[in-house]
Amino acid sequence: QVVNIFCERLLVVCSPVCLILLSWTFPRSRTIMILWLRNFCADEFVSISVPRQLVLQNRRLGLCYKMLQLSFLILSLFYCVYNRFFMKPYEVHPWAVGVFLAETLSGGDPAIPPHCKHPAAYSHNQNSAGFGYAPTACKTLPGEEAAIVLDDNKGLFLATFADETTVWQGTTGDCGAVAREACAGMNGTLTPVYQEASGGSHFSCVLREQFFVQNPEEQRIQLVYGYEVDFSNGKRSDLFRGGILASANSVGPAHSMEEQNSNLVTIFLALDGQACEFGGKSQWRHADSIGGIT
């Protein structure tokens, strides 16, 4: 259809040019040119072309046509709703996120693991890279040393092995044979090193000890998280805060937020997308996770 319209327009433009050239070449063709111009002006400026319309009276065909229109409309609406074309995306920011080492439940004396019964069996001589270890015991670390939160709460590091260096220093009055014997009597992976400055002004005792952490698998981890959305495009006049830190969501400006009921469900997934358990289950309702999940 586009090609036909183009050819018609081309013919309309080229025809007068061809007739003018013919009129100069053949005088009798002037009469033909005048008649053509008269008909052309009558068709273009005097008459109006009305498109033709064909109406078919058939119930089945009409019903099928309307069903096709309705199906296309439903599919279009479903596609728009599924892709959320009518919704404006907002960036979600973490808020009040933390990973902590919870208090270990007292369940009696835990069984001594094999590596704590014979720690020397796990010794390894120093290799070419300068790394070697020779644990001598199992010890329990304090909470701030047993677990370390990584940058921006992206993970939690649990210590299983410790290479600890202890430095004991003293001044003039503490130097001498007593300090040397006390340093030599300290137990460690390596022999303590006692150094005393000339003249006995000060001394130092360096003790290096390597040991396993006592039952790191028994440590209990507590997870707290929340999120914040700013619907005011950076003005912070319309905020939404949710999470498991509180029993309800917070809505409104930062200085006067109102509470809103929350039905948040926390789901734990592994890296492969499969559900994994945390604290005995993979899904936590908001009522069961207020204050943190352990």
Short mmCIF file of C-alpha atoms in Angstrom, two decimals:
data_model
loop_
_atom_site.label_atom_id
_atom_site.label_comp_id
_atom_site.label_asym_id
_atom_site.label_seq_id
_atom_site.Cartn_x
_atom_site.Cartn_y
_atom_site.Cartn_z
CA GLN A 1 0.00 0.00 0.00
CA VAL A 2 2.84 2.39 0.77
CA VAL A 3 4.44 1.61 -2.59
CA ASN A 4 1.17 2.27 -4.41
CA ILE A 5 0.72 5.66 -2.71
CA PHE A 6 4.30 6.59 -3.54
CA CYS A 7 3.82 5.68 -7.20
CA GLU A 8 0.60 7.68 -7.42
CA ARG A 9 2.27 10.77 -5.95
CA LEU A 10 5.22 10.34 -8.28
CA LEU A 11 2.87 10.11 -11.23
CA VAL A 12 1.02 13.25 -10.13
CA VAL A 13 4.29 15.19 -9.97
CA CYS A 14 5.84 13.83 -13.13
CA SER A 15 2.79 13.95 -15.39
CA PRO A 16 2.59 17.78 -15.73
CA VAL A 17 6.30 17.94 -16.51
CA CYS A 18 5.96 15.33 -19.23
CA LEU A 19 2.92 17.07 -20.73
CA ILE A 20 4.68 20.43 -20.83
CA LEU A 21 7.64 18.88 -22.65
CA LEU A 22 5.26 17.22 -25.13
CA SER A 23 3.39 20.48 -25.71
CA TRP A 24 6.58 22.23 -26.74
CA THR A 25 7.56 19.31 -28.94
CA PHE A 26 4.15 18.56 -30.47
CA PRO A 27 1.75 21.52 -30.76
CA ARG A 28 -1.34 19.28 -30.98
CA SER A 29 -0.60 17.91 -27.53
CA ARG A 30 -1.36 21.30 -25.95
CA THR A 31 -5.08 20.51 -26.16
CA ILE A 32 -4.46 17.24 -24.33
CA MET A 33 -2.46 19.05 -21.64
CA ILE A 34 -5.24 21.61 -21.09
CA LEU A 35 -7.84 18.86 -20.71
CA TRP A 36 -5.63 16.98 -18.26
CA LEU A 37 -5.02 20.10 -16.16
CA ARG A 38 -8.73 20.79 -16.02
CA ASN A 39 -9.51 17.27 -14.86
CA PHE A 40 -6.62 17.34 -12.37
CA CYS A 41 -7.84 20.60 -10.79
CA ALA A 42 -11.37 19.26 -10.63
CA ASP A 43 -10.24 16.08 -8.87
CA GLU A 44 -7.87 17.78 -6.43
CA PHE A 45 -9.67 21.01 -5.47
CA VAL A 46 -13.35 20.55 -6.34
CA SER A 47 -14.17 16.94 -5.48
CA ILE A 48 -13.71 15.05 -2.17
CA SER A 49 -12.73 11.36 -2.03
CA VAL A 50 -14.66 9.32 0.53
CA PRO A 51 -13.23 5.93 1.61
CA ARG A 52 -15.40 2.96 1.01
CA GLN A 53 -16.56 0.75 3.90
CA LEU A 54 -17.66 -2.85 3.72
CA VAL A 55 -20.00 -4.19 6.43
CA LEU A 56 -20.37 -7.95 6.90
CA GLN A 57 -23.48 -9.10 8.80
CA ASN A 58 -22.23 -12.30 10.48
CA ARG A 59 -22.73 -13.05 14.18
CA ARG A 60 -19.99 -15.66 14.46
CA LEU A 61 -17.44 -13.51 12.69
CA GLY A 62 -18.38 -10.44 14.76
CA LEU A 63 -18.22 -12.41 18.03
CA CYS A 64 -14.83 -13.85 17.08
CA TYR A 65 -13.53 -10.38 16.26
CA LYS A 66 -14.70 -8.95 19.63
CA MET A 67 -13.23 -11.93 21.50
CA LEU A 68 -9.88 -11.31 19.83
CA GLN A 69 -10.03 -7.63 20.84
CA LEU A 70 -10.94 -8.54 24.44
CA SER A 71 -8.14 -11.13 24.63
CA PHE A 72 -5.59 -8.64 23.38
CA LEU A 73 -6.80 -6.07 25.94
CA ILE A 74 -6.53 -8.57 28.83
CA LEU A 75 -3.05 -9.68 27.74
CA SER A 76 -1.92 -6.06 27.50
CA LEU A 77 -3.19 -5.27 31.01
CA PHE A 78 -1.60 -8.43 32.44
CA TYR A 79 1.73 -7.58 30.81
CA CYS A 80 1.67 -4.04 32.23
CA VAL A 81 0.78 -5.27 35.73
CA TYR A 82 3.40 -8.04 35.65
CA ASN A 83 6.17 -5.65 34.61
CA ARG A 84 4.88 -2.86 36.92
CA PHE A 85 5.00 -0.16 34.28
CA PHE A 86 2.75 2.02 36.42
CA MET A 87 5.03 1.83 39.50
CA LYS A 88 8.02 4.09 40.11
CA PRO A 89 11.15 2.31 41.41
CA TYR A 90 12.84 3.58 44.58
CA GLU A 91 16.23 2.61 45.95
CA VAL A 92 16.21 0.57 49.17
CA HIS A 93 18.99 1.36 51.66
CA PRO A 94 20.10 -0.83 54.60
CA TRP A 95 19.18 0.52 58.00
CA ALA A 96 20.10 -0.79 61.46
CA VAL A 97 21.88 -3.87 60.12
CA GLY A 98 24.10 -5.83 62.48
CA VAL A 99 25.52 -9.26 63.14
CA PHE A 100 26.43 -10.11 66.72
CA LEU A 101 27.70 -13.00 68.78
CA ALA A 102 24.85 -14.05 71.04
CA GLU A 103 25.20 -15.63 74.42
CA THR A 104 25.83 -19.37 74.20
CA LEU A 105 23.14 -21.48 75.79
CA SER A 106 24.28 -23.44 78.82
CA GLY A 107 23.77 -27.10 78.02
CA GLY A 108 26.31 -28.66 80.34
CA ASP A 109 29.93 -29.32 79.58
CA PRO A 110 30.32 -29.91 75.84
CA ALA A 111 32.27 -32.91 74.67
CA ILE A 112 35.94 -32.28 74.04
CA PRO A 113 36.56 -32.48 70.28
CA PRO A 114 39.42 -34.67 68.97
CA HIS A 115 41.58 -31.73 67.90
CA CYS A 116 41.57 -30.45 71.49
CA LYS A 117 42.60 -33.82 72.92
CA HIS A 118 45.66 -34.06 70.70
CA PRO A 119 46.47 -30.57 69.34
CA ALA A 120 50.09 -31.49 68.56
CA ALA A 121 48.86 -33.89 65.88
CA TYR A 122 47.78 -30.89 63.81
CA SER A 123 51.19 -29.22 63.77
CA HIS A 124 52.64 -28.17 60.44
CA ASN A 125 56.23 -27.20 59.78
CA GLN A 126 56.98 -23.83 58.29
CA ASN A 127 56.91 -23.90 54.50
CA SER A 128 58.66 -21.77 51.90
CA ALA A 129 56.03 -19.05 52.30
CA GLY A 130 57.00 -18.63 55.95
CA PHE A 131 53.80 -20.08 57.39
CA GLY A 132 53.70 -22.79 60.02
CA TYR A 133 51.62 -23.62 63.05
CA ALA A 134 51.98 -25.75 66.14
CA PRO A 135 48.91 -25.54 68.42
CA THR A 136 49.41 -26.61 72.00
CA ALA A 137 45.91 -26.32 73.51
CA CYS A 138 42.28 -25.23 73.09
CA LYS A 139 41.08 -21.99 74.64
CA THR A 140 37.86 -20.00 74.77
CA LEU A 141 38.09 -16.50 73.32
CA PRO A 142 36.09 -13.55 74.63
CA GLY A 143 33.11 -12.46 72.57
CA GLU A 144 34.83 -9.49 70.91
CA GLU A 145 37.64 -11.75 69.69
CA ALA A 146 35.68 -14.90 68.89
CA ALA A 147 33.62 -13.18 66.17
CA ILE A 148 34.53 -10.18 64.01
CA VAL A 149 32.01 -8.35 61.82
CA LEU A 150 33.36 -7.66 58.33
CA ASP A 151 33.10 -4.29 56.54
CA ASP A 152 29.57 -2.87 56.23
CA ASN A 153 28.11 -5.96 57.93
CA LYS A 154 28.79 -8.03 54.82
CA GLY A 155 29.77 -11.06 56.84
CA LEU A 156 30.92 -12.49 60.13
CA PHE A 157 34.33 -14.04 60.73
CA LEU A 158 34.49 -16.77 63.40
CA ALA A 159 37.96 -17.57 64.69
CA THR A 160 38.94 -21.25 64.83
CA PHE A 161 42.70 -20.86 65.29
CA ALA A 162 44.71 -18.19 67.09
CA ASP A 163 48.34 -17.12 66.77
CA GLU A 164 48.82 -14.84 69.75
CA THR A 165 51.89 -12.86 70.77
CA THR A 166 52.10 -11.49 74.33
CA VAL A 167 54.65 -8.83 75.24
CA TRP A 168 55.49 -8.21 78.90
CA GLN A 169 57.58 -5.14 79.66
CA GLY A 170 59.10 -3.71 82.81
CA THR A 171 61.34 -0.91 84.02
CA THR A 172 64.52 -0.72 86.11
CA GLY A 173 63.10 -2.00 89.38
CA ASP A 174 61.61 -5.11 87.73
CA CYS A 175 64.69 -6.18 85.79
CA GLY A 176 66.93 -8.99 86.91
CA ALA A 177 66.97 -12.71 87.56
CA VAL A 178 63.43 -12.78 88.95
CA ALA A 179 61.97 -11.31 85.76
CA ARG A 180 64.09 -13.67 83.64
CA GLU A 181 62.83 -16.73 85.56
CA ALA A 182 59.24 -15.52 85.38
CA CYS A 183 59.55 -15.08 81.61
CA ALA A 184 61.11 -18.52 81.16
CA GLY A 185 58.32 -20.10 83.20
CA MET A 186 55.59 -18.87 80.83
CA ASN A 187 54.12 -21.63 78.68
CA GLY A 188 53.80 -21.06 74.96
CA THR A 189 54.19 -22.67 71.61
CA LEU A 190 57.71 -21.27 71.31
CA THR A 191 60.28 -20.57 74.00
CA PRO A 192 59.74 -17.12 75.57
CA VAL A 193 62.30 -14.52 74.55
CA TYR A 194 63.67 -12.33 77.35
CA GLN A 195 65.53 -9.16 76.41
CA GLU A 196 67.07 -6.65 78.80
CA ALA A 197 68.59 -3.32 77.83
CA SER A 198 72.15 -2.54 78.74
CA GLY A 199 72.33 -1.02 82.21
CA GLY A 200 69.04 -2.68 83.24
CA SER A 201 66.87 0.31 82.42
CA HIS A 202 64.04 -1.80 80.99
CA PHE A 203 63.27 -5.32 79.74
CA SER A 204 60.73 -7.19 77.65
CA CYS A 205 59.45 -10.75 77.54
CA VAL A 206 57.87 -11.93 74.28
CA LEU A 207 55.70 -15.05 74.33
CA ARG A 208 54.15 -16.53 71.20
CA GLU A 209 51.36 -19.04 71.60
CA GLN A 210 49.23 -20.89 69.04
CA PHE A 211 46.01 -22.64 70.01
CA PHE A 212 42.64 -23.81 68.74
CA VAL A 213 39.48 -21.93 69.71
CA GLN A 214 37.32 -23.97 72.04
CA ASN A 215 34.12 -25.16 70.31
CA PRO A 216 33.64 -22.36 67.74
CA GLU A 217 30.76 -24.34 66.18
CA GLU A 218 28.79 -23.82 69.39
CA GLN A 219 28.77 -20.03 69.06
CA ARG A 220 25.32 -18.52 68.49
CA ILE A 221 24.93 -15.68 65.97
CA GLN A 222 22.27 -12.98 66.20
CA LEU A 223 21.13 -11.15 63.05
CA VAL A 224 19.37 -7.77 63.11
CA TYR A 225 18.46 -5.93 59.93
CA GLY A 226 16.25 -3.17 58.61
CA TYR A 227 15.71 -1.13 55.46
CA GLU A 228 14.79 2.44 54.57
CA VAL A 229 13.12 3.94 51.50
CA ASP A 230 12.93 7.67 50.77
CA PHE A 231 9.83 8.47 48.68
CA SER A 232 10.65 12.20 48.61
CA ASN A 233 13.70 11.90 46.32
CA GLY A 234 16.32 12.82 48.90
CA LYS A 235 14.29 15.38 50.88
CA ARG A 236 13.65 12.83 53.69
CA SER A 237 10.16 14.15 54.19
CA ASP A 238 8.45 10.84 53.34
CA LEU A 239 10.40 7.87 54.71
CA PHE A 240 9.50 4.23 55.17
CA ARG A 241 11.47 2.09 57.61
CA GLY A 242 10.97 -1.60 58.16
CA GLY A 243 12.82 -4.60 59.50
CA ILE A 244 12.99 -6.79 62.57
CA LEU A 245 14.47 -4.27 64.99
CA ALA A 246 11.01 -3.02 66.06
CA SER A 247 7.52 -4.49 66.21
CA ALA A 248 6.12 -2.07 63.60
CA ASN A 249 7.15 -0.12 60.52
CA SER A 250 7.78 3.63 60.65
CA VAL A 251 6.29 6.02 58.09
CA GLY A 252 6.64 9.78 57.63
CA PRO A 253 9.33 12.45 58.00
CA ALA A 254 12.42 11.63 60.03
CA HIS A 255 11.47 13.92 62.93
CA SER A 256 7.87 12.71 63.33
CA MET A 257 7.37 9.14 62.14
CA GLU A 258 4.21 7.14 62.75
CA GLU A 259 3.97 3.42 63.37
CA GLN A 260 2.40 1.02 60.90
CA ASN A 261 1.63 -2.68 61.25
CA SER A 262 4.19 -5.01 59.70
CA ASN A 263 3.72 -8.47 58.20
CA LEU A 264 7.35 -8.89 57.13
CA VAL A 265 8.57 -12.45 56.52
CA THR A 266 12.31 -13.16 56.58
CA ILE A 267 13.47 -15.96 54.26
CA PHE A 268 17.01 -17.37 54.32
CA LEU A 269 18.43 -18.60 51.02
CA ALA A 270 21.75 -20.20 50.16
CA LEU A 271 23.99 -18.94 47.35
CA ASP A 272 22.34 -21.39 44.94
CA GLY A 273 18.87 -20.01 45.72
CA GLN A 274 17.76 -22.97 47.83
CA ALA A 275 16.16 -22.43 51.23
CA CYS A 276 18.51 -22.88 54.20
CA GLU A 277 17.83 -22.93 57.91
CA PHE A 278 18.97 -20.25 60.34
CA GLY A 279 17.99 -20.74 63.94
CA GLY A 280 16.13 -23.96 63.10
CA LYS A 281 13.95 -22.72 60.20
CA SER A 282 14.23 -20.94 56.86
CA GLN A 283 11.23 -18.59 57.24
CA TRP A 284 10.70 -16.26 60.18
CA ARG A 285 7.53 -14.31 60.81
CA HIS A 286 7.89 -10.76 62.05
CA ALA A 287 6.36 -11.59 65.42
CA ASP A 288 9.00 -14.30 66.00
CA SER A 289 11.99 -12.23 64.86
CA ILE A 290 11.53 -8.91 66.70
CA GLY A 291 14.85 -7.79 68.18
CA GLY A 292 16.94 -10.21 66.12
CA ILE A 293 17.12 -13.76 64.83
CA THR A 294 19.42 -16.19 66.62
#
